[in-house]
Amino acid sequence: MRKWLWVLAGLLASLVLVAASWADAPGLLERQASWWRVLLSLTAHAVLLLSWLQLGPRWHRPLTTAALWAAPMLTALPLHSRDAYAYAAAGWQVARGISPYEHAIGTAGQPGLLVGSHWYETTSVYPSLQLDLFGLTSALTGGDLFWTPAAMRLQSVAALAVLAWVLPRLARRFGRDERLVLWAGLLNPVVLVQWIGGAHNDALMVALGVAAFLAVTDMGWRGLIVAGVLLGLAMGIKQSAAFFGLGVVAVAWQLRRPARSSWWHLAAVAAVPGAITVATFLATSARWGLGWRNPTAGSPIGASSNAPISWVASFFRYREIFDEGVADGALGLLSALLIAVGVVLLWVRWGPKGRATGDRPWLFAVGVLGVFLACAPALQPWYVTWLLPLYMFTAPSIRRDRLWLAAVAAFALLPALQDAIAPYVAMGVVVVALYLASRLPMVRHGEDLGLIHNRAATR
């Protein structure tokens, strides 16, 4: 009974988030949240986070709880981000046969006004398949200013359904506790708030990427082919899904490594899903092409985010130290180099190799995504959801679980603060708060988390 009271507390927190979004609706023009909305939202996020922690990894109704907590968010205005309005604007264009790669988002009338000042004059950054889904949603809702962004959540609902099916099966294949994996990767408040409340299209990309990991557990060439198709579709939603492919190959190689392996065997295992991923992505791009590569597309480094590189870019713009184009280009190149170096180092340490043994495919998979997030020119709270469904497959120690819980708490609380203050200030506030909290004794459920891992790892 006590556990169900925490389920109820999380539901009430979700209702408060929705009510606050409506009571302080910003309207067509972008503005900061009122102080009282920030206070209410921050409190609601904290209660949702606490409820999740109190339920713990042994909670036997994670899917029911996720549905209850997410249901009110289906009716909210987009939470903590205007991305859903950008989706609606692109959908408005596609539904009318207008290329989002050739016409700025702001040309979409009132839907274009809602996207925010940073992106109003830019063209779309999303792949062709995603644009078609935006267009279909806009056509079904008649381009309505509320229902079109709200209906973008259908992708997130589908993503949660995919994860609900995939994660337990993936857990069984790799000897993990099913309830733990669902608690950490699906019931997680960061996932629910960002995917359902925020309506971010990362949801479907992540779900397809995780499904590719399950596909490669089907031994033989069929598993590699299906994984390639899933990764290609994921890239059709968001190009960053390519980074999931490195981890998928690592897991596939661990399962298929022959007794007398060679680099040629590894190349074959990598080439099949890789070629099919590229072919699938290009096939889904047939209608609108690769126009997201246009110089008019919105640059992720153009707005301050949680990425340290974006802070440097903002400093350069504010101080006018370098021309904006030069600074953004140089920092974008630096980001790419840091990511490349990070991936190579991870591959040397844990990645798949032709003759060597002892590789750690799950650590490699999660590490690659982590390096991309840490070194990318943009980092938003919802990007962390790329890691959450996969992290528990790394079988971390109790000490690292504590760090993981701190990271989840940080990105659960950040969005409400960033409605009113700059990302780098919000992150400073959260880091200080979590440092003080870290001085407290380890919570019981954190210990339970580690114990479950230890038992699973010995199966």
Coordinates of C-alpha atoms in Angstrom, one line a residue, residues 56-269:
G56 CA 12.8 1.5 -6.4
P57 CA 14.1 -1.2 -8.9
R58 CA 12.0 -4.0 -7.2
W59 CA 8.7 -2.3 -8.0
H60 CA 6.5 -4.8 -9.8
R61 CA 4.2 -2.4 -11.7
P62 CA 6.7 -0.2 -13.7
L63 CA 4.6 -0.1 -16.9
T64 CA 1.3 0.7 -15.1
T65 CA 3.0 3.4 -13.2
A66 CA 4.6 4.9 -16.3
A67 CA 1.2 5.0 -18.0
L68 CA -0.3 6.8 -15.0
W69 CA 2.4 9.3 -14.7
A70 CA 2.6 10.0 -18.4
A71 CA -1.1 10.3 -19.1
P72 CA -1.7 13.8 -17.8
M73 CA 1.3 15.1 -19.8
L74 CA -0.4 14.1 -23.0
T75 CA -2.7 17.2 -22.5
A76 CA 0.1 19.7 -21.5
L77 CA 1.6 22.4 -23.6
P78 CA 5.1 21.3 -24.6
L79 CA 7.1 21.3 -21.4
H80 CA 10.5 23.1 -21.0
S81 CA 11.1 23.3 -24.8
R82 CA 9.6 24.7 -28.0
D83 CA 10.8 21.8 -30.1
A84 CA 7.3 20.4 -30.6
Y85 CA 6.3 23.8 -32.2
A86 CA 9.3 23.4 -34.6
Y87 CA 8.0 20.0 -35.5
A88 CA 4.5 21.4 -36.1
A89 CA 5.9 24.2 -38.3
A90 CA 7.8 21.7 -40.4
G91 CA 4.7 19.5 -40.6
W92 CA 2.6 22.5 -41.7
Q93 CA 5.1 23.1 -44.6
V94 CA 5.3 19.4 -45.6
A95 CA 1.5 19.1 -45.6
R96 CA 1.3 21.9 -48.1
G97 CA 4.2 20.6 -50.3
I98 CA 6.6 23.2 -49.1
S99 CA 10.2 22.0 -48.6
P100 CA 11.3 22.7 -45.0
Y101 CA 14.9 22.6 -46.3
E102 CA 14.3 25.6 -48.6
H103 CA 12.0 27.7 -46.6
A104 CA 12.6 29.0 -43.0
I105 CA 10.5 27.7 -40.2
G106 CA 9.1 31.1 -39.6
T107 CA 7.3 31.0 -43.0
A108 CA 4.8 28.6 -41.5
G109 CA 2.5 31.3 -40.2
Q110 CA 1.5 31.1 -36.6
P111 CA 3.1 27.7 -36.1
G112 CA 6.3 29.4 -37.2
L113 CA 6.0 32.1 -34.6
L114 CA 5.9 29.5 -31.8
V115 CA 9.4 28.0 -32.5
G116 CA 11.4 30.7 -30.6
S117 CA 13.8 33.4 -31.7
H118 CA 16.8 31.2 -32.2
W119 CA 15.3 29.1 -35.0
Y120 CA 12.7 31.3 -36.6
E121 CA 14.9 32.2 -39.6
T122 CA 16.5 28.8 -40.0
T123 CA 15.5 25.8 -42.2
S124 CA 14.8 22.3 -40.8
V125 CA 17.6 20.1 -39.4
Y126 CA 15.5 16.8 -39.4
P127 CA 15.8 14.0 -41.9
S128 CA 13.3 13.3 -44.6
L129 CA 11.5 10.4 -42.9
Q130 CA 10.9 12.6 -39.8
L131 CA 9.6 15.4 -42.0
D132 CA 7.1 13.1 -43.5
L133 CA 5.9 12.0 -40.1
F134 CA 5.6 15.6 -39.1
G135 CA 3.6 16.3 -42.2
L136 CA 1.3 13.4 -41.6
T137 CA 0.6 14.6 -38.1
S138 CA -0.1 18.1 -39.3
A139 CA -2.5 16.9 -42.0
L140 CA -4.4 14.7 -39.5
T141 CA -4.8 17.6 -37.0
G142 CA -5.4 20.3 -39.6
G143 CA -2.4 22.2 -38.5
D144 CA -4.1 23.2 -35.2
L145 CA -1.9 25.3 -32.9
F146 CA -2.6 23.0 -29.9
W147 CA -3.4 19.6 -31.4
T148 CA -0.5 19.4 -33.8
P149 CA 2.3 19.8 -31.2
A150 CA 0.3 17.6 -28.8
A151 CA -0.1 14.9 -31.5
M152 CA 3.7 14.8 -31.9
R153 CA 3.6 12.9 -28.6
L154 CA 2.2 9.9 -30.5
Q155 CA 5.8 9.1 -31.6
S156 CA 6.8 9.2 -27.9
V157 CA 3.9 6.9 -26.9
A158 CA 5.0 4.5 -29.7
A159 CA 8.6 4.7 -28.4
L160 CA 7.5 3.8 -24.9
A161 CA 5.5 0.8 -26.2
V162 CA 8.6 -0.4 -28.2
L163 CA 10.8 -0.1 -25.1
A164 CA 8.1 -1.9 -23.0
W165 CA 8.4 -4.8 -25.4
V166 CA 12.1 -4.7 -26.1
L167 CA 13.7 -4.0 -22.7
P168 CA 12.4 -7.1 -20.8
R169 CA 13.5 -9.4 -23.7
L170 CA 16.9 -7.7 -23.9
A171 CA 17.3 -8.1 -20.1
R172 CA 16.6 -11.8 -20.3
R173 CA 19.1 -12.3 -23.1
F174 CA 21.9 -10.7 -21.0
G175 CA 21.0 -11.9 -17.6
R176 CA 19.7 -8.6 -16.2
D177 CA 16.8 -8.1 -13.8
E178 CA 13.7 -7.1 -16.0
R179 CA 12.2 -4.8 -13.3
L180 CA 15.4 -3.0 -12.8
V181 CA 15.9 -2.3 -16.5
L182 CA 12.3 -1.0 -16.9
W183 CA 12.6 1.1 -13.7
A184 CA 15.8 2.7 -14.9
G185 CA 15.1 3.0 -18.6
L186 CA 11.4 3.5 -19.0
L187 CA 9.7 4.6 -15.7
N188 CA 12.6 7.1 -15.3
P189 CA 11.2 10.6 -14.7
V190 CA 13.6 12.1 -17.2
V191 CA 12.3 9.8 -19.9
L192 CA 8.6 10.4 -19.1
V193 CA 8.9 14.2 -18.8
Q194 CA 11.1 14.7 -21.8
W195 CA 9.5 12.2 -24.2
I196 CA 5.8 12.7 -23.3
G197 CA 5.8 16.2 -21.7
G198 CA 8.4 17.6 -24.1
A199 CA 7.3 15.6 -27.1
H200 CA 10.9 15.2 -28.3
N201 CA 11.5 13.1 -31.4
D202 CA 14.5 11.6 -29.7
A203 CA 12.1 9.1 -28.2
L204 CA 11.4 7.2 -31.4
M205 CA 15.1 7.4 -32.4
V206 CA 16.2 5.8 -29.1
A207 CA 13.5 3.2 -29.2
L208 CA 14.5 2.0 -32.7
G209 CA 18.2 2.1 -31.6
V210 CA 17.6 0.0 -28.6
A211 CA 15.5 -2.4 -30.7
A212 CA 18.5 -2.9 -32.9
F213 CA 20.4 -4.3 -29.9
L214 CA 17.7 -6.9 -29.4
A215 CA 17.7 -7.7 -33.2
V216 CA 21.4 -8.7 -33.2
T217 CA 20.7 -11.3 -30.5
D218 CA 19.0 -13.2 -33.3
M219 CA 22.0 -15.2 -34.4
G220 CA 22.9 -15.5 -38.0
W221 CA 22.6 -12.9 -40.8
R222 CA 18.9 -12.2 -40.3
G223 CA 19.6 -10.4 -37.0
L224 CA 22.2 -8.2 -38.6
I225 CA 19.9 -7.3 -41.4
V226 CA 17.0 -6.4 -39.2
A227 CA 19.3 -4.4 -36.9
G228 CA 20.5 -2.5 -40.0
V229 CA 17.0 -1.6 -41.1
L230 CA 16.1 -0.5 -37.6
L231 CA 19.2 1.7 -37.4
G232 CA 18.5 3.2 -40.8
L233 CA 14.9 4.1 -39.7
A234 CA 16.3 5.6 -36.5
M235 CA 18.6 7.7 -38.5
G236 CA 15.6 8.8 -40.6
I237 CA 14.2 10.2 -37.4
K238 CA 17.4 11.8 -36.2
Q239 CA 20.8 11.5 -37.7
S240 CA 22.6 11.0 -34.4
A241 CA 21.2 7.4 -34.3
A242 CA 24.4 6.5 -36.2
F243 CA 26.2 6.4 -32.8
F244 CA 24.0 3.6 -31.7
G245 CA 25.4 1.6 -34.6
L246 CA 28.8 1.3 -33.1
G247 CA 27.4 -0.3 -29.9
V248 CA 25.2 -2.6 -31.9
V249 CA 28.2 -3.9 -33.8
A250 CA 30.1 -4.4 -30.6
V251 CA 27.3 -6.4 -29.1
A252 CA 26.8 -8.4 -32.3
W253 CA 30.5 -9.2 -32.4
Q254 CA 30.6 -10.5 -28.8
L255 CA 27.7 -12.9 -29.6
R256 CA 29.2 -14.0 -32.9
R257 CA 32.9 -14.1 -32.4
P258 CA 34.2 -17.5 -33.7
A259 CA 36.7 -19.5 -31.8
R260 CA 39.4 -18.5 -34.3
S261 CA 38.3 -15.0 -35.1
S262 CA 40.1 -12.5 -37.3
W263 CA 39.6 -8.9 -38.4
W264 CA 37.9 -10.1 -41.5
H265 CA 35.2 -11.8 -39.4
L266 CA 34.7 -8.5 -37.5
A267 CA 34.6 -6.5 -40.8
A268 CA 31.8 -8.8 -42.1
V269 CA 29.8 -8.5 -38.9

